């Protein structure tokens, strides 16, 4: 069993300054609204509703933190999964989008305990203009990145591979040679690869 299955709710915050002091490695999940971020967190942790999205996409403004307890010392988590607010939903006012964008940027660039970034992109949409702003912040933060191309079950295998190659090429100038994998929470595509990468960021010595 993966240690990610132990994850439980730890704390929420509306702003980066309200987050708890860094205590252990954090892996954040970020993506455009409706990219499948909550579904990815839930399938990786083998839980149905650990992470949840608003019925109105783009309305969830909280940073939600989930702790992964150490079986030997439950009061000191091995690490944390951080669910960052979605961005780029058209019905949300521009001012609110800019405010959320600043919070995302502050977290990615300034959070010292950030060990890795999981960027979720709908494989059918590819990289949007909103994604480019986030990718620029990730590049400034100089953190390891894993791209999950979500909803991969909607495309046949050959198209998935073409999408992976195209997206890696498209962002190479900003992020270099990053790992991108086809992912589907519904069909559990890419689950093992994503789990292994995240575990390695939290602790290379952890045995699931």
mmCIF file of C-alpha atoms in Angstrom, residues 37-203:
data_model
loop_
_atom_site.group_PDB
_atom_site.id
_atom_site.type_symbol
_atom_site.label_atom_id
_atom_site.label_comp_id
_atom_site.label_asym_id
_atom_site.label_seq_id
_atom_site.Cartn_x
_atom_site.Cartn_y
_atom_site.Cartn_z
ATOM 1 C CA UNK A 37 -7.075 17.999 -9.938
ATOM 2 C CA UNK A 38 -9.400 16.728 -7.182
ATOM 3 C CA UNK A 39 -9.938 13.426 -8.986
ATOM 4 C CA UNK A 40 -6.173 12.936 -9.288
ATOM 5 C CA UNK A 41 -5.574 13.564 -5.581
ATOM 6 C CA UNK A 42 -8.405 11.228 -4.625
ATOM 7 C CA UNK A 43 -7.223 8.334 -6.788
ATOM 8 C CA UNK A 44 -3.591 8.759 -5.688
ATOM 9 C CA UNK A 45 -4.651 8.639 -2.036
ATOM 10 C CA UNK A 46 -7.191 5.880 -2.692
ATOM 11 C CA UNK A 47 -9.959 7.967 -1.139
ATOM 12 C CA UNK A 48 -13.249 9.072 -2.621
ATOM 13 C CA UNK A 49 -13.608 12.587 -1.231
ATOM 14 C CA UNK A 50 -10.353 13.660 0.390
ATOM 15 C CA UNK A 51 -10.166 16.475 -2.142
ATOM 16 C CA UNK A 52 -13.331 17.898 -3.610
ATOM 17 C CA UNK A 53 -14.172 20.576 -6.126
ATOM 18 C CA UNK A 54 -16.891 23.194 -5.991
ATOM 19 C CA UNK A 55 -20.053 22.521 -7.974
ATOM 20 C CA UNK A 56 -19.231 25.802 -9.704
ATOM 21 C CA UNK A 57 -15.722 25.445 -11.231
ATOM 22 C CA UNK A 58 -13.394 28.276 -10.299
ATOM 23 C CA UNK A 59 -15.100 29.058 -6.997
ATOM 24 C CA UNK A 60 -12.817 27.057 -4.701
ATOM 25 C CA UNK A 61 -10.376 29.597 -3.288
ATOM 26 C CA UNK A 62 -8.785 27.702 -0.421
ATOM 27 C CA UNK A 63 -5.356 26.138 -0.250
ATOM 28 C CA UNK A 64 -6.004 22.707 1.247
ATOM 29 C CA UNK A 65 -3.235 20.737 2.929
ATOM 30 C CA UNK A 66 -3.289 16.982 3.549
ATOM 31 C CA UNK A 67 -0.780 15.368 5.897
ATOM 32 C CA UNK A 68 0.819 11.966 5.392
ATOM 33 C CA UNK A 69 1.392 10.604 8.903
ATOM 34 C CA UNK A 70 4.484 8.687 9.892
ATOM 35 C CA UNK A 71 3.360 5.304 11.202
ATOM 36 C CA UNK A 72 6.068 5.537 13.882
ATOM 37 C CA UNK A 73 5.369 9.164 14.838
ATOM 38 C CA UNK A 74 1.819 10.213 13.809
ATOM 39 C CA UNK A 75 2.250 13.745 15.192
ATOM 40 C CA UNK A 76 5.015 14.476 12.692
ATOM 41 C CA UNK A 77 3.875 13.848 9.115
ATOM 42 C CA UNK A 78 6.348 12.489 6.585
ATOM 43 C CA UNK A 79 5.157 15.153 4.186
ATOM 44 C CA UNK A 80 2.172 16.971 2.781
ATOM 45 C CA UNK A 81 0.028 17.120 -0.344
ATOM 46 C CA UNK A 82 -1.145 20.650 -1.134
ATOM 47 C CA UNK A 83 -4.210 21.280 -3.273
ATOM 48 C CA UNK A 84 -3.906 24.778 -4.752
ATOM 49 C CA UNK A 85 -6.967 26.645 -6.105
ATOM 50 C CA UNK A 86 -7.829 26.148 -9.759
ATOM 51 C CA UNK A 87 -7.315 29.054 -12.111
ATOM 52 C CA UNK A 88 -8.474 30.412 -15.447
ATOM 53 C CA UNK A 89 -12.212 29.798 -15.285
ATOM 54 C CA UNK A 90 -13.942 32.232 -17.646
ATOM 55 C CA UNK A 91 -16.922 33.140 -15.421
ATOM 56 C CA UNK A 92 -14.713 34.342 -12.561
ATOM 57 C CA UNK A 93 -14.058 38.080 -12.457
ATOM 58 C CA UNK A 94 -10.686 39.191 -13.813
ATOM 59 C CA UNK A 95 -9.765 40.874 -10.524
ATOM 60 C CA UNK A 96 -10.366 37.638 -8.603
ATOM 61 C CA UNK A 97 -8.334 35.674 -11.149
ATOM 62 C CA UNK A 98 -5.424 38.068 -10.700
ATOM 63 C CA UNK A 99 -5.655 37.788 -6.916
ATOM 64 C CA UNK A 100 -5.589 33.972 -7.062
ATOM 65 C CA UNK A 101 -2.727 34.122 -9.538
ATOM 66 C CA UNK A 102 -0.644 36.174 -7.117
ATOM 67 C CA UNK A 103 -1.273 33.683 -4.316
ATOM 68 C CA UNK A 104 -0.273 30.779 -6.564
ATOM 69 C CA UNK A 105 2.892 32.587 -7.591
ATOM 70 C CA UNK A 106 3.785 33.456 -4.004
ATOM 71 C CA UNK A 107 3.398 29.848 -2.915
ATOM 72 C CA UNK A 108 5.399 28.382 -5.807
ATOM 73 C CA UNK A 109 8.259 30.841 -5.548
ATOM 74 C CA UNK A 110 8.482 31.537 -1.817
ATOM 75 C CA UNK A 111 7.463 28.334 -0.031
ATOM 76 C CA UNK A 112 10.765 26.817 1.176
ATOM 77 C CA UNK A 113 9.318 23.362 1.880
ATOM 78 C CA UNK A 114 7.988 22.851 -1.653
ATOM 79 C CA UNK A 115 9.616 19.657 -2.931
ATOM 80 C CA UNK A 116 7.785 19.198 -6.217
ATOM 81 C CA UNK A 117 4.988 20.506 -8.418
ATOM 82 C CA UNK A 118 2.335 18.369 -10.068
ATOM 83 C CA UNK A 119 0.874 20.368 -12.966
ATOM 84 C CA UNK A 120 -2.394 19.014 -14.343
ATOM 85 C CA UNK A 121 -3.360 19.742 -17.934
ATOM 86 C CA UNK A 122 -6.385 18.345 -19.761
ATOM 87 C CA UNK A 123 -4.811 16.236 -22.508
ATOM 88 C CA UNK A 124 -7.582 17.235 -24.930
ATOM 89 C CA UNK A 125 -7.086 20.986 -24.431
ATOM 90 C CA UNK A 126 -3.318 21.175 -24.301
ATOM 91 C CA UNK A 127 -1.605 24.222 -22.805
ATOM 92 C CA UNK A 128 -3.860 27.272 -22.467
ATOM 93 C CA UNK A 129 -2.886 30.924 -22.045
ATOM 94 C CA UNK A 130 -3.589 30.620 -18.330
ATOM 95 C CA UNK A 131 -1.239 27.645 -18.066
ATOM 96 C CA UNK A 132 1.609 29.697 -19.519
ATOM 97 C CA UNK A 133 1.464 32.184 -16.642
ATOM 98 C CA UNK A 134 1.681 29.340 -14.147
ATOM 99 C CA UNK A 135 4.490 27.647 -16.061
ATOM 100 C CA UNK A 136 6.455 30.894 -15.851
ATOM 101 C CA UNK A 137 6.096 30.906 -12.047
ATOM 102 C CA UNK A 138 7.141 27.266 -11.876
ATOM 103 C CA UNK A 139 10.209 28.083 -13.940
ATOM 104 C CA UNK A 140 11.107 30.917 -11.545
ATOM 105 C CA UNK A 141 10.624 28.640 -8.562
ATOM 106 C CA UNK A 142 13.075 26.095 -9.998
ATOM 107 C CA UNK A 143 11.240 23.157 -8.433
ATOM 108 C CA UNK A 144 10.973 19.639 -9.876
ATOM 109 C CA UNK A 145 7.876 19.230 -12.044
ATOM 110 C CA UNK A 146 5.623 16.363 -13.075
ATOM 111 C CA UNK A 147 2.961 17.035 -15.684
ATOM 112 C CA UNK A 148 -0.148 14.877 -15.531
ATOM 113 C CA UNK A 149 -2.084 14.980 -18.791
ATOM 114 C CA UNK A 150 -5.481 14.232 -17.345
ATOM 115 C CA UNK A 151 -8.543 12.585 -18.892
ATOM 116 C CA UNK A 152 -6.258 10.442 -21.042
ATOM 117 C CA UNK A 153 -8.945 7.788 -21.288
ATOM 118 C CA UNK A 154 -10.740 10.122 -23.711
ATOM 119 C CA UNK A 155 -8.024 9.627 -26.343
ATOM 120 C CA UNK A 156 -6.634 6.488 -28.003
ATOM 121 C CA UNK A 157 -3.077 5.486 -27.126
ATOM 122 C CA UNK A 158 -1.476 6.922 -30.258
ATOM 123 C CA UNK A 159 -3.021 10.359 -29.736
ATOM 124 C CA UNK A 160 -1.932 10.331 -26.096
ATOM 125 C CA UNK A 161 1.688 9.789 -27.102
ATOM 126 C CA UNK A 162 1.518 12.593 -29.653
ATOM 127 C CA UNK A 163 0.025 14.922 -27.044
ATOM 128 C CA UNK A 164 2.800 14.116 -24.558
ATOM 129 C CA UNK A 165 5.508 14.824 -27.127
ATOM 130 C CA UNK A 166 3.859 18.058 -28.278
ATOM 131 C CA UNK A 167 3.435 19.462 -24.772
ATOM 132 C CA UNK A 168 6.973 18.590 -23.699
ATOM 133 C CA UNK A 169 8.297 20.346 -26.790
ATOM 134 C CA UNK A 170 6.056 23.358 -26.230
ATOM 135 C CA UNK A 171 7.311 24.035 -22.690
ATOM 136 C CA UNK A 172 10.945 23.005 -23.145
ATOM 137 C CA UNK A 173 12.120 26.615 -23.383
ATOM 138 C CA UNK A 174 10.632 27.406 -19.963
ATOM 139 C CA UNK A 175 10.943 24.198 -17.971
ATOM 140 C CA UNK A 176 13.505 22.126 -19.851
ATOM 141 C CA UNK A 177 13.066 18.378 -20.231
ATOM 142 C CA UNK A 178 10.277 17.642 -17.749
ATOM 143 C CA UNK A 179 8.434 14.391 -17.220
ATOM 144 C CA UNK A 180 4.911 14.300 -18.631
ATOM 145 C CA UNK A 181 2.639 11.279 -18.407
ATOM 146 C CA UNK A 182 -0.842 10.435 -19.636
ATOM 147 C CA UNK A 183 -3.159 10.168 -16.640
ATOM 148 C CA UNK A 184 -6.730 9.110 -16.008
ATOM 149 C CA UNK A 185 -8.325 8.911 -12.578
ATOM 150 C CA UNK A 186 -11.234 6.986 -14.084
ATOM 151 C CA UNK A 187 -9.151 4.270 -15.754
ATOM 152 C CA UNK A 188 -6.135 4.581 -13.412
ATOM 153 C CA UNK A 189 -3.815 5.321 -16.333
ATOM 154 C CA UNK A 190 -0.410 6.593 -15.175
ATOM 155 C CA UNK A 191 -1.246 6.022 -11.519
ATOM 156 C CA UNK A 192 1.830 3.950 -10.630
ATOM 157 C CA UNK A 193 4.242 6.344 -12.338
ATOM 158 C CA UNK A 194 2.735 9.391 -10.635
ATOM 159 C CA UNK A 195 2.708 7.663 -7.243
ATOM 160 C CA UNK A 196 6.384 6.711 -7.535
ATOM 161 C CA UNK A 197 7.436 10.238 -8.495
ATOM 162 C CA UNK A 198 5.543 11.870 -5.642
ATOM 163 C CA UNK A 199 6.865 9.394 -3.087
ATOM 164 C CA UNK A 200 10.400 10.116 -4.215
ATOM 165 C CA UNK A 201 9.874 13.840 -3.652
ATOM 166 C CA UNK A 202 8.464 13.298 -0.177
ATOM 167 C CA UNK A 203 11.191 10.899 0.873
#
